[in-house]
Each structure stands twice: as structure tokens, then as C-alpha cells.
Amino acid sequence: MSQILRDARRYEEARDRQIADEPRPSFHLSTRTGWLNDPNGFSYYNGEYHLFYQYHPYDSHWGPMHWGHAVSSDLLHWRYLPAALAPDTDYDRDGCFSGSAVTLDAGRHMLMYTGVVKETQSDGSSREVQTQCIAIGDGTDYEKFSGNPVLTEKDLPEDGSRFDFRDPRVWREKDGTFRCVVGNCTPQKDGRILLYSSPDGMKWKFEKILISNNGRFGRMWECPDFFPLDNKQVLVVSPMEMMPEGLKFHVGHGTIYLTGTYDKTTHTFTREDVQPVDSGIDFYAPQTMKAPDGRRIMIAWMQAWSNSKFVPEGVKYFGQMTVPRELTLKDNRLIQKPVRELEAYRSNRVCHEKVKITEETSLEGVSGRVIDMTVKLKADDNFHEFCMKVAQNEDYYTSVSYDIHRKVLCVDRSHSGYLYDIMHRREISVEPMDGMITLRCLMDRFSLEIFINDGRQTASFTLYTPQNAEGITFAAEGEAEISVEKYTLSF
Ligand code: FRU
């Protein structure tokens, strides 16, 4: 083990004593120490879910990337393992960037990640050269492959930028063949996804440019994932620098999914539709895995890059994941639901049926910051705007409102306690479904995730409001009819 990795592991252990006293999310994975961004290597290995993450142990800001590591048996209780990778070789000395994991025939766990090395250019500037690398291990300790890097600029198609060549997502076909997709762009920064094949995970061959952006959705495409779902094929990518379109794609670096069909023999992906994966503020670089029971489960970094420099006051770490979500596809739309394991941790059911709402009011038993609450709003014309406030006290609130005429859901956390004037407000077009707007709200101390209309749309937000702000109120312009079902979540 290198000194750099040993130092990181020692540092983690020293920090552990303090973490116990820090307020943390109760079922969302947060970084063991320092900084966390993308989920990496999300997989099921040796009877447990493994989740690695982009990690800078020493600071609550981004820095030389390591891989943090945690395991879970229910996707909600996470146990930290020692850091898995550190930037400690000549081909990754400036960072072990995002990647993924598969199991090898001999039962070893293989990580595929991006190695980063800074290179001084003729004009004196510095750029990161990116290659793909392998590490093999037993679920705790990983050894970097002696043949690294396994994919370099030699494996790029014509016009492929060696400075933007990252985030390999590896999987195995039924016949054992390894494949991976990697994010890339042209020198003009037009994003595209490259497809590679390998018989053994070590020797790789370029197959095809799976899809090109052609100037349409942002620029460089990061963190691809490519998987079959309900008889279709889905490509999830996180384009950088997207232009908004109406109410969509406002977050800058956002995440989209493309549905379509895939011909495995010719490696042809025929795209049918493109939609945002999450319409909130804090969601990026998701990764999926197939659980042993066949479910496709997705987890993302619950953060917007553009806000990520602003570490909330009093918070000693930075970065958390979304709740893991079960995915299905209906009518070419991705449906997301919190993993069903969550239901085992619900208690104290409170239910209010068909309540008429006018002036701001609270409902008995409806409050809290670690809750699973579903609000059904009747979409009739007796009201103009419905407004729910959560994480509320005299000083703070976050509002979730619905304008029935514009058919727009608006989430606004301008009064949630952030000390910075950063992105706080998001409007989302939401059509009623069966005459209702259904909002399932998951709150976990520092976040609010809304699953709209049974997960047809989602909106994720971090919320660093002081924990004693736990009120919830409802109000309407006109008279709105709602039903509320609320559970406390205990872990
Ligand atoms: C996405 C990303 C990846 C990269 C990693 C670096 O958030 O920019 O493309 O591998 O973060 O930490």
C-alpha cells in the first residue's frame, strides 16, 4: 500500500472520533470526512452493496481525488470502509476520477476509473490528461493493475480530446464480455460517448462512438451510464454547461436520460426521447446498479456543482448522496421511487383525508425533518396557488407551491438559512395525473427530495436549515383540497 493511501486511511480513523458528534443525515450517505462528489463503483459484491465516491479526505472542498468507500446491506445504513484508491502512481498522481465496478470470474472486484495527470502546455498553462485504469481487490483493499493505463489517447477516435476522456462505466454481457462507455468530447467541447469492449477487463478495444451530442445538450458529457430497462435501453449522462430550455435544464451541469433501442451486434443506439433525470437543484452524476433481485437502482451526488463552493456554516464535511431510487420505464418516462427498504423504517403514521386548505395552517402530527410524507392535492379550479412550507420556524422555511393555472411546481429555499445568494429556486412544469398532484416528500435533516406523481418527475434539494425548524404548514389562494399521509423515519 502506498504512503499516500496509508496517510488517507490514518487520517480517516483520526476523524472518526469527531464524526460521531456531528449532525449528519440519518440515512443518506455523507462523506466520511472532507469532501464527496460523484458516486463510483456502485455494485453488489460478496453479499453487500458497495458504494465508492469521489473523495478529498483532507478538506471540505474539492481536491486531489481519492475513492472513499462504504458498504450496506439495505442501501440505507452505510458502514465506512477505508479509502479504496489514492492518487499515488505516475498515471493518476493528480486524481483518481470517477468510475465503476464489476465482479471478475475468479470472484475479485474490479474497479475501472480515470487516472489524471497534469501536463504543462506550450503556452505555459496546465491541462489534465485523462486515461482509464483498473484496480482489483477483495472489497476492502485494491491493487492497481500493472498494465495501467488500459485506455489512453491511442484508443480515442479521431478528434477525441485526451483532456476530456473520463468516467468509465463498465458492465459484463451475458457471455462474459466486458464493455464500457466513457465520456469524451471533441476539441470544440462537443460531448459524446465512446463504447469499448474487452475479453478480460484488461485489454480493451474501441468499438464505436455510441452517440454524439451535436451541439444540442450542453458541452462535455460526464459520467455516462447505459443499461436495459423494461424492454428499452437508457443512457444517462451529465452534460456540462447546458442552456436552459423553457423550465428545463436550469442547473448548468445537469443530468439527462435518453431512451431508445440498442442493437448489441452493431452497437447501435437509436434514441427516442431526452428528458431531465431530476428537476431540482442538487442532483448530478448518478450511477445505477442491478440488485440481486433484478431491480435497477440509481444513486446520485445530491449537490449542484455551481453551489458546491459554499459550505454551509457549521458543517464540517461536504457532500451527500440522494436516496437510492428504484427505476422503471413507462411510456418512455423514467419512473423513480425511493428503494422499498425505506418502508421498514417508517412509524407513527399520521393521516388527514380531504382537508380544505385556505389560510396558512398546520395539521396535527404533521412536522419533522426525518420524514416520508405524501401530499395529494386535488387539481381543481377552486384554488389558484397551493403552498406548503417545510423546515419552518419563525426564522426559516422552504416553500413548495403549485400554480394550477400555469401548472408549475415551484420550490424555493431562499429562506432556508443559506448565507449565500446562490441558486435557490426552481420551477418545474407538472401536469396533474388522474386529477391530482401527488408529492411524496422525503426529508432527512439536510435534504428534501420530492417524488412527483408516483416518481414520474423528481426534484432534489439540499437544505441546511437548523434542525429545530421542523414545522410544516399548508396554505392556498382560494380553497385547495389535500390529503396527507406522514411517517416518521427512524434509523
Ligand atoms: C463529475 C466529475 C467527473 C470527474 C469527477 C472529478 O462530477 O467532474 O467527470 O470524474 O467529477 O471529481
Coordinates of C-alpha atoms and ligand atoms in Angstrom, one line a residue:
M1 CA 0.0 0.0 0.0
S2 CA 1.3 3.4 -0.9
Q3 CA 2.2 6.0 1.7
I4 CA -0.4 8.3 0.2
L5 CA -3.2 5.8 0.8
R6 CA -1.9 4.8 4.2
D7 CA -2.0 8.5 5.2
A8 CA -5.5 8.9 4.0
R9 CA -6.7 5.8 5.9
R10 CA -4.9 7.0 9.1
Y11 CA -6.5 10.5 8.7
E12 CA -10.0 8.9 8.3
E13 CA -9.5 6.9 11.5
A14 CA -8.4 10.0 13.5
R15 CA -11.5 11.9 12.2
D16 CA -13.9 9.1 13.1
R17 CA -13.9 10.2 16.7
Q18 CA -15.3 13.6 15.8
I19 CA -17.9 12.4 13.2
A20 CA -19.9 10.8 16.0
D21 CA -20.7 14.2 17.4
E22 CA -21.5 15.9 14.1
P23 CA -25.1 16.3 12.9
R24 CA -25.3 14.1 9.8
P25 CA -28.1 12.9 7.5
S26 CA -29.6 9.7 9.1
F27 CA -30.0 7.5 6.0
H28 CA -28.3 9.4 3.2
L29 CA -24.6 8.6 2.8
S30 CA -22.4 11.6 3.6
T31 CA -18.7 11.7 3.2
R32 CA -16.7 10.1 6.0
T33 CA -14.5 13.2 6.2
G34 CA -13.7 16.2 4.0
W35 CA -15.4 16.3 0.6
L36 CA -17.6 14.0 -1.5
N37 CA -18.8 14.2 -5.1
D38 CA -19.9 11.6 -7.6
P39 CA -20.9 8.0 -6.6
N40 CA -18.5 5.5 -8.0
G41 CA -18.3 1.7 -8.3
F42 CA -21.9 1.2 -7.2
S43 CA -22.2 -2.6 -7.1
Y44 CA -23.3 -5.7 -5.2
Y45 CA -20.3 -7.7 -4.2
N46 CA -19.8 -10.5 -1.7
G47 CA -23.3 -10.1 -0.2
E48 CA -23.2 -6.4 0.3
Y49 CA -23.9 -3.2 -1.7
H50 CA -20.7 -1.3 -2.3
L51 CA -20.6 2.4 -2.9
F52 CA -17.4 4.3 -3.6
Y53 CA -17.3 8.1 -4.1
Q54 CA -15.1 10.9 -5.3
Y55 CA -13.3 12.0 -2.2
H56 CA -11.0 14.6 -0.8
P57 CA -10.4 13.5 2.8
Y58 CA -8.5 16.5 3.9
D59 CA -10.8 19.4 3.1
S60 CA -14.4 20.2 2.7
H61 CA -13.6 21.5 -0.8
W62 CA -12.7 19.5 -4.0
G63 CA -9.0 18.5 -4.2
P64 CA -6.8 15.6 -5.3
M65 CA -9.4 12.8 -5.8
H66 CA -9.3 9.6 -3.8
W67 CA -12.1 7.0 -3.7
G68 CA -14.0 6.8 -0.4
H69 CA -15.8 3.6 0.3
A70 CA -18.9 2.4 2.2
V71 CA -21.0 -0.8 2.3
S72 CA -24.6 -1.5 3.2
S73 CA -26.9 -4.4 3.3
D74 CA -30.1 -2.3 2.9
L75 CA -28.9 0.7 0.9
L76 CA -29.8 3.0 3.9
H77 CA -27.4 2.1 6.7
W78 CA -23.9 2.6 5.5
R79 CA -20.7 1.5 7.1
Y80 CA -17.5 3.2 6.1
L81 CA -14.6 1.1 4.9
P82 CA -11.1 2.6 4.4
A83 CA -10.4 4.7 1.4
A84 CA -10.0 2.4 -1.6
L85 CA -7.9 4.4 -4.0
A86 CA -5.5 7.3 -3.7
P87 CA -3.7 9.4 -6.4
D88 CA -0.3 7.6 -5.9
T89 CA 1.1 6.5 -9.2
D90 CA 2.7 8.2 -12.2
Y91 CA -0.5 7.7 -14.3
D92 CA -3.0 9.0 -11.7
R93 CA -0.9 11.3 -9.4
D94 CA -3.3 14.2 -9.9
G95 CA -6.5 12.3 -9.2
C96 CA -8.4 9.0 -9.3
F97 CA -11.6 10.3 -11.1
S98 CA -15.0 8.7 -11.4
G99 CA -15.5 5.1 -12.5
S100 CA -17.4 1.9 -11.8
A101 CA -17.1 -1.7 -10.7
V102 CA -17.7 -5.3 -11.9
T103 CA -17.0 -8.8 -10.5
L104 CA -14.4 -10.9 -12.2
D105 CA -14.8 -14.6 -12.9
A106 CA -12.4 -15.5 -10.1
G107 CA -14.6 -13.6 -7.7
R108 CA -12.4 -10.5 -7.4
H109 CA -13.9 -7.0 -7.5
M110 CA -12.6 -4.8 -10.4
L111 CA -12.7 -1.0 -10.3
M112 CA -12.3 0.9 -13.5
Y113 CA -11.5 4.6 -13.1
T114 CA -10.0 7.7 -14.7
G115 CA -6.4 8.4 -14.0
V116 CA -5.5 12.1 -14.2
V117 CA -2.0 13.7 -14.8
K118 CA -1.4 17.4 -15.2
E119 CA 0.6 18.4 -18.3
T120 CA 2.1 21.7 -18.9
Q121 CA 1.2 23.1 -22.4
S122 CA 3.4 25.1 -24.7
D123 CA 1.7 28.3 -23.6
G124 CA 2.5 27.6 -20.0
S125 CA -1.0 26.6 -19.0
S126 CA -1.7 23.2 -17.3
R127 CA -4.2 20.7 -18.5
E128 CA -5.3 17.3 -17.2
V129 CA -4.6 14.3 -19.4
Q130 CA -7.1 11.6 -18.7
T131 CA -6.7 7.8 -19.1
Q132 CA -8.7 4.8 -17.9
C133 CA -7.2 2.5 -15.3
I134 CA -8.0 -0.7 -13.4
A135 CA -7.7 -1.8 -9.7
I136 CA -8.6 -5.2 -8.5
G137 CA -9.4 -6.2 -4.9
D138 CA -11.3 -8.1 -2.3
G139 CA -13.9 -5.5 -1.3
T140 CA -11.6 -3.6 1.0
D141 CA -8.1 -3.5 -0.4
Y142 CA -7.4 -2.8 -4.1
E143 CA -4.2 -3.2 -6.1
K144 CA -3.7 -1.1 -9.2
F145 CA -3.1 -3.2 -12.4
S146 CA 0.5 -3.3 -13.6
G147 CA -0.7 -2.8 -17.2
N148 CA -2.3 0.6 -16.3
P149 CA -3.5 2.7 -18.0
V150 CA -5.6 0.4 -20.1
L151 CA -7.2 3.1 -22.3
T152 CA -5.2 6.1 -23.4
E153 CA -5.3 8.7 -26.2
K154 CA -4.3 5.9 -28.6
D155 CA -7.7 4.4 -28.1
L156 CA -9.6 7.6 -28.9
P157 CA -11.4 8.0 -32.2
E158 CA -10.3 10.9 -34.5
D159 CA -10.9 14.2 -32.9
G160 CA -11.3 12.8 -29.4
S161 CA -9.9 15.1 -26.7
R162 CA -7.4 13.4 -24.4
F163 CA -8.1 16.2 -21.8
D164 CA -11.8 15.2 -21.6
F165 CA -11.8 11.4 -21.6
R166 CA -13.3 10.1 -18.3
D167 CA -15.8 8.3 -16.1
P168 CA -15.7 4.7 -17.5
R169 CA -18.9 2.7 -16.8
V170 CA -18.1 -1.0 -17.1
W171 CA -20.5 -3.9 -17.3
R172 CA -20.5 -7.5 -18.4
E173 CA -22.6 -9.1 -21.1
K174 CA -24.2 -12.5 -20.6
D175 CA -21.4 -14.2 -22.5
G176 CA -18.9 -12.6 -20.1
T177 CA -17.6 -9.9 -22.5
F178 CA -16.7 -6.7 -20.8
R179 CA -17.9 -3.4 -22.2
C180 CA -17.6 0.1 -21.1
V181 CA -18.8 3.6 -22.0
V182 CA -16.6 6.6 -21.4
G183 CA -17.4 10.3 -21.6
N184 CA -15.5 12.3 -24.2
C185 CA -15.7 15.4 -26.4
T186 CA -14.3 17.0 -29.5
P187 CA -11.7 19.8 -29.3
Q188 CA -14.7 22.1 -29.7
K189 CA -16.1 20.5 -26.4
D190 CA -19.0 18.8 -28.1
G191 CA -19.9 15.8 -25.9
R192 CA -20.1 12.2 -27.0
I193 CA -20.0 8.7 -25.5
L194 CA -17.4 6.1 -26.6
L195 CA -18.0 2.4 -26.4
Y196 CA -15.2 -0.2 -25.8
S197 CA -15.0 -4.0 -25.5
S198 CA -12.7 -6.4 -23.7
P199 CA -12.5 -10.2 -23.3
D200 CA -11.0 -10.0 -19.8
G201 CA -11.3 -6.4 -18.5
M202 CA -7.6 -5.6 -19.1
K203 CA -7.2 -5.5 -22.9
W204 CA -9.7 -3.0 -24.4
K205 CA -10.7 -2.2 -27.9
F206 CA -12.5 0.9 -29.2
E207 CA -15.8 -0.1 -30.8
K208 CA -17.8 2.9 -31.7
I209 CA -18.9 6.4 -30.9
L210 CA -22.2 5.4 -29.3
I211 CA -23.8 8.8 -29.6
S212 CA -22.7 12.4 -30.3
N213 CA -24.3 15.5 -28.8
N214 CA -24.0 17.6 -32.0
G215 CA -24.2 20.8 -30.1
R216 CA -27.5 20.0 -28.5
F217 CA -27.4 19.2 -24.8
G218 CA -24.6 21.2 -23.1
R219 CA -20.9 20.5 -23.9
M220 CA -18.7 17.8 -22.4
W221 CA -20.8 14.7 -21.4
E222 CA -19.7 13.3 -18.0
C223 CA -20.5 10.1 -16.1
P224 CA -22.4 8.0 -18.6
D225 CA -24.4 5.0 -17.6
F226 CA -26.0 2.7 -20.2
F227 CA -28.4 -0.1 -19.3
P228 CA -31.5 -2.0 -20.4
L229 CA -34.8 -1.2 -18.6
D230 CA -38.2 -2.6 -19.3
N231 CA -37.5 -3.6 -22.9
K232 CA -35.8 -0.4 -23.8
Q233 CA -32.3 1.0 -23.4
V234 CA -31.4 4.0 -21.3
L235 CA -28.4 6.3 -21.5
V236 CA -27.9 8.6 -18.5
V237 CA -25.3 11.3 -18.9
S238 CA -24.4 14.5 -17.1
P239 CA -23.7 17.3 -19.7
M240 CA -21.7 20.3 -18.5
E241 CA -22.8 23.8 -19.3
M242 CA -26.4 23.2 -20.6
M243 CA -28.5 26.0 -21.8
P244 CA -32.0 26.1 -20.3
E245 CA -34.9 25.3 -22.5
G246 CA -38.2 26.7 -21.1
L247 CA -38.3 25.5 -17.5
K248 CA -35.9 22.6 -18.2
F249 CA -32.1 22.3 -17.7
H250 CA -31.6 25.3 -15.5
V251 CA -28.9 23.9 -13.2
G252 CA -26.0 24.4 -15.6
H253 CA -24.3 21.0 -15.2
G254 CA -27.4 18.8 -15.1
T255 CA -28.3 15.2 -15.8
I256 CA -30.4 13.9 -18.7
Y257 CA -31.6 10.5 -19.8
L258 CA -32.0 9.3 -23.4
T259 CA -34.4 6.4 -24.0
G260 CA -34.1 4.3 -27.1
T261 CA -33.3 0.9 -28.5
Y262 CA -29.9 -0.8 -28.7
D263 CA -28.7 -3.3 -31.2
K264 CA -25.9 -5.2 -29.4
T265 CA -24.4 -6.8 -32.6
T266 CA -23.8 -3.5 -34.4
H267 CA -23.6 -1.4 -31.1
T268 CA -26.2 0.9 -32.4
F269 CA -28.2 3.0 -30.0
T270 CA -31.3 4.6 -31.6
R271 CA -32.5 7.4 -29.4
E272 CA -36.2 8.2 -29.0
D273 CA -36.5 10.8 -26.2
V274 CA -34.5 13.0 -23.9
Q275 CA -35.6 14.3 -20.5
P276 CA -34.0 15.7 -17.3
V277 CA -33.5 13.0 -14.7
D278 CA -34.2 15.3 -11.8
S279 CA -35.7 18.8 -11.9
G280 CA -34.4 20.1 -8.6
I281 CA -31.2 21.9 -7.9
D282 CA -29.0 19.2 -6.3
F283 CA -28.6 16.2 -8.4
Y284 CA -25.6 15.2 -10.5
A285 CA -23.5 12.3 -11.9
P286 CA -25.9 9.4 -11.0
Q287 CA -24.8 5.8 -11.2
T288 CA -27.0 2.7 -11.4
M289 CA -26.5 -0.9 -10.4
K290 CA -28.6 -4.1 -10.8
A291 CA -29.5 -5.5 -7.4
P292 CA -29.5 -9.3 -6.9
D293 CA -33.4 -9.3 -7.1
G294 CA -33.3 -7.6 -10.5
R295 CA -34.1 -4.1 -9.5
R296 CA -32.2 -1.3 -11.3
I297 CA -31.2 1.2 -8.6
M298 CA -29.8 4.7 -9.1
I299 CA -27.9 6.9 -6.7
A300 CA -26.6 10.4 -7.4
W301 CA -24.5 13.1 -5.8
M302 CA -27.1 15.4 -4.1
Q303 CA -25.4 18.7 -5.0
A304 CA -25.1 21.2 -7.8
W305 CA -21.5 21.9 -8.9
S306 CA -22.4 25.6 -9.2
N307 CA -23.2 25.8 -5.5
S308 CA -20.5 23.5 -4.2
K309 CA -18.0 26.1 -3.1
F310 CA -20.4 27.3 -0.5
V311 CA -20.0 25.0 2.5
P312 CA -22.9 25.8 4.9
E313 CA -22.0 27.4 8.2
G314 CA -21.1 25.0 10.9
V315 CA -20.9 22.0 8.6
K316 CA -17.5 20.2 8.9
Y317 CA -17.9 17.9 5.9
F318 CA -19.3 18.5 2.5
G319 CA -21.3 16.2 0.3
Q320 CA -24.1 13.7 0.5
M321 CA -25.8 11.2 -1.9
T322 CA -29.5 11.1 -2.9
V323 CA -31.7 8.3 -1.5
P324 CA -31.1 5.2 -3.7
R325 CA -34.0 5.0 -6.2
E326 CA -35.7 2.1 -8.0
L327 CA -36.0 2.7 -11.7
T328 CA -38.7 1.6 -14.1
L329 CA -39.7 2.9 -17.5
K330 CA -43.3 3.6 -18.5
D331 CA -44.2 5.3 -21.8
N332 CA -40.6 6.2 -22.4
R333 CA -40.5 8.0 -19.0
L334 CA -38.1 7.1 -16.2
I335 CA -40.1 6.4 -13.0
Q336 CA -38.1 6.8 -9.8
K337 CA -39.1 5.6 -6.3
P338 CA -37.1 5.5 -3.1
V339 CA -35.9 2.0 -2.5
R340 CA -38.6 -0.1 -0.9
E341 CA -36.2 -0.9 2.0
L342 CA -37.2 2.5 3.4
E343 CA -40.7 1.3 4.3
A344 CA -39.3 -0.8 7.1
Y345 CA -38.2 2.3 8.9
R346 CA -41.5 4.2 8.9
S347 CA -43.5 4.6 12.0
N348 CA -46.1 6.9 13.6
R349 CA -48.4 7.1 10.6
V350 CA -50.5 10.3 10.6
C351 CA -53.2 10.7 8.1
H352 CA -55.5 13.6 7.2
E353 CA -58.1 13.0 4.4
K354 CA -59.6 15.6 2.1
V355 CA -58.8 18.6 4.2
K356 CA -59.8 22.0 2.9
I357 CA -57.0 24.5 3.0
T358 CA -57.3 28.3 2.8
E359 CA -55.3 30.3 5.4
E360 CA -51.8 29.1 6.4
T361 CA -52.5 26.1 8.8
S362 CA -50.7 23.2 10.3
L363 CA -52.1 19.7 10.6
E364 CA -51.9 17.7 13.8
G365 CA -48.9 15.4 13.9
V366 CA -47.5 16.7 10.6
S367 CA -44.0 18.1 11.2
G368 CA -40.4 16.8 11.3
R369 CA -37.1 16.7 9.5
V370 CA -36.7 13.0 9.0
I371 CA -40.0 12.0 7.4
D372 CA -41.7 10.3 4.5
M373 CA -44.8 12.4 3.7
T374 CA -47.2 12.2 0.8
V375 CA -49.4 15.1 0.0
K376 CA -52.2 14.6 -2.6
L377 CA -53.5 17.9 -4.0
K378 CA -56.8 17.8 -5.9
A379 CA -56.2 19.6 -9.2
D380 CA -59.5 21.6 -9.4
D381 CA -60.2 25.2 -10.1
N382 CA -61.2 26.1 -6.5
F383 CA -57.7 27.5 -5.9
H384 CA -55.1 29.4 -7.7
E385 CA -52.0 28.6 -5.8
F386 CA -51.3 26.0 -3.1
C387 CA -48.3 26.5 -0.9
M388 CA -46.7 24.1 1.6
K389 CA -43.8 25.2 3.8
V390 CA -41.4 22.7 5.4
A391 CA -38.4 23.0 7.7
Q392 CA -40.2 26.0 9.1
N393 CA -40.0 28.1 12.3
E394 CA -40.1 31.9 12.9
D395 CA -36.8 32.4 11.0
Y396 CA -36.8 29.8 8.3
Y397 CA -38.8 27.9 5.7
T398 CA -38.6 26.3 2.3
S399 CA -41.7 26.5 0.2
V400 CA -43.2 24.0 -2.3
S401 CA -46.1 25.7 -4.2
Y402 CA -48.2 24.7 -7.1
D403 CA -49.9 27.2 -9.5
I404 CA -52.8 25.4 -11.0
H405 CA -53.2 27.8 -14.0
R406 CA -49.6 27.7 -15.1
K407 CA -49.3 24.0 -14.0
V408 CA -46.0 24.9 -12.4
L409 CA -44.5 23.5 -9.2
C410 CA -42.1 25.9 -7.5
V411 CA -39.6 25.0 -4.8
D412 CA -37.9 27.9 -3.1
R413 CA -35.3 27.6 -0.4
S414 CA -34.2 31.3 -0.3
H415 CA -35.2 31.4 3.4
S416 CA -33.7 28.1 4.3
G417 CA -30.8 29.5 6.1
Y418 CA -28.1 29.7 3.4
L419 CA -25.9 32.7 3.9
Y420 CA -25.1 33.0 0.2
D421 CA -27.2 34.2 -2.7
I422 CA -26.8 31.0 -4.7
M423 CA -29.3 29.0 -6.8
H424 CA -32.3 28.6 -4.5
R425 CA -35.4 28.5 -6.6
R426 CA -36.7 26.0 -9.2
E427 CA -39.8 26.0 -11.3
I428 CA -41.0 22.7 -12.8
S429 CA -43.9 22.0 -15.3
V430 CA -46.1 19.4 -13.7
E431 CA -49.3 18.1 -15.2
P432 CA -51.9 16.6 -12.9
M433 CA -52.2 12.9 -13.0
D434 CA -55.7 11.4 -12.6
G435 CA -56.9 14.8 -11.3
M436 CA -54.2 15.0 -8.6
I437 CA -50.8 16.3 -8.0
T438 CA -49.0 13.8 -5.7
L439 CA -45.9 14.9 -3.9
R440 CA -44.0 12.3 -1.9
C441 CA -41.5 14.3 0.2
L442 CA -38.5 12.6 1.8
M443 CA -36.7 14.7 4.3
D444 CA -33.5 13.7 6.0
R445 CA -32.2 16.6 8.2
F446 CA -30.3 18.3 5.3
S447 CA -32.3 17.5 2.3
L448 CA -35.7 17.4 0.6
E449 CA -36.4 15.0 -2.2
I450 CA -39.8 15.2 -3.9
F451 CA -41.2 12.3 -6.0
I452 CA -43.8 13.9 -8.1
N453 CA -46.8 11.9 -9.4
D454 CA -45.5 8.5 -8.3
G455 CA -42.0 9.3 -9.4
R456 CA -42.6 10.4 -12.9
Q457 CA -40.6 13.5 -12.1
T458 CA -38.3 14.2 -9.1
A459 CA -36.7 17.2 -7.6
S460 CA -33.9 17.1 -5.1
F461 CA -32.6 19.8 -2.8
T462 CA -30.1 20.1 0.0
L463 CA -31.4 22.0 2.9
Y464 CA -29.0 23.2 5.6
T465 CA -31.7 24.8 7.8
P466 CA -31.1 24.5 11.6
Q467 CA -32.7 21.3 12.8
N468 CA -35.1 23.0 15.2
A469 CA -37.0 24.4 12.2
E470 CA -39.3 21.4 11.8
G471 CA -42.7 22.9 11.2
I472 CA -44.9 22.2 8.2
T473 CA -47.8 24.4 7.1
F474 CA -50.2 24.5 4.2
A475 CA -52.0 27.4 2.6
A476 CA -53.9 28.3 -0.5
E477 CA -55.1 31.2 -2.5
G478 CA -58.7 30.1 -2.8
E479 CA -59.6 26.7 -1.3
A480 CA -57.4 23.6 -2.0
E481 CA -58.3 20.1 -1.0
I482 CA -55.4 17.9 0.2
S483 CA -54.8 14.5 1.8
V484 CA -51.7 14.0 3.8
E485 CA -50.0 10.8 4.9
K486 CA -46.9 11.2 7.0
Y487 CA -44.5 8.8 8.6
T488 CA -41.6 9.4 10.9
L489 CA -38.4 7.7 9.7
S490 CA -36.2 6.2 12.4
F491 CA -32.8 4.5 11.8
Ligands
FRU1 C1 -18.4 14.9 -12.4 C2 -16.9 14.9 -12.5 C3 -16.4 13.7 -13.3 C4 -15.0 13.5 -12.8 C5 -15.2 13.8 -11.3 C6 -14.0 14.5 -10.7 O1 -18.9 15.5 -11.3 O2 -16.4 16.1 -13.0 O3 -16.4 13.9 -14.7 O4 -14.6 12.2 -13.0 O5 -16.3 14.7 -11.2 O6 -14.1 14.6 -9.3

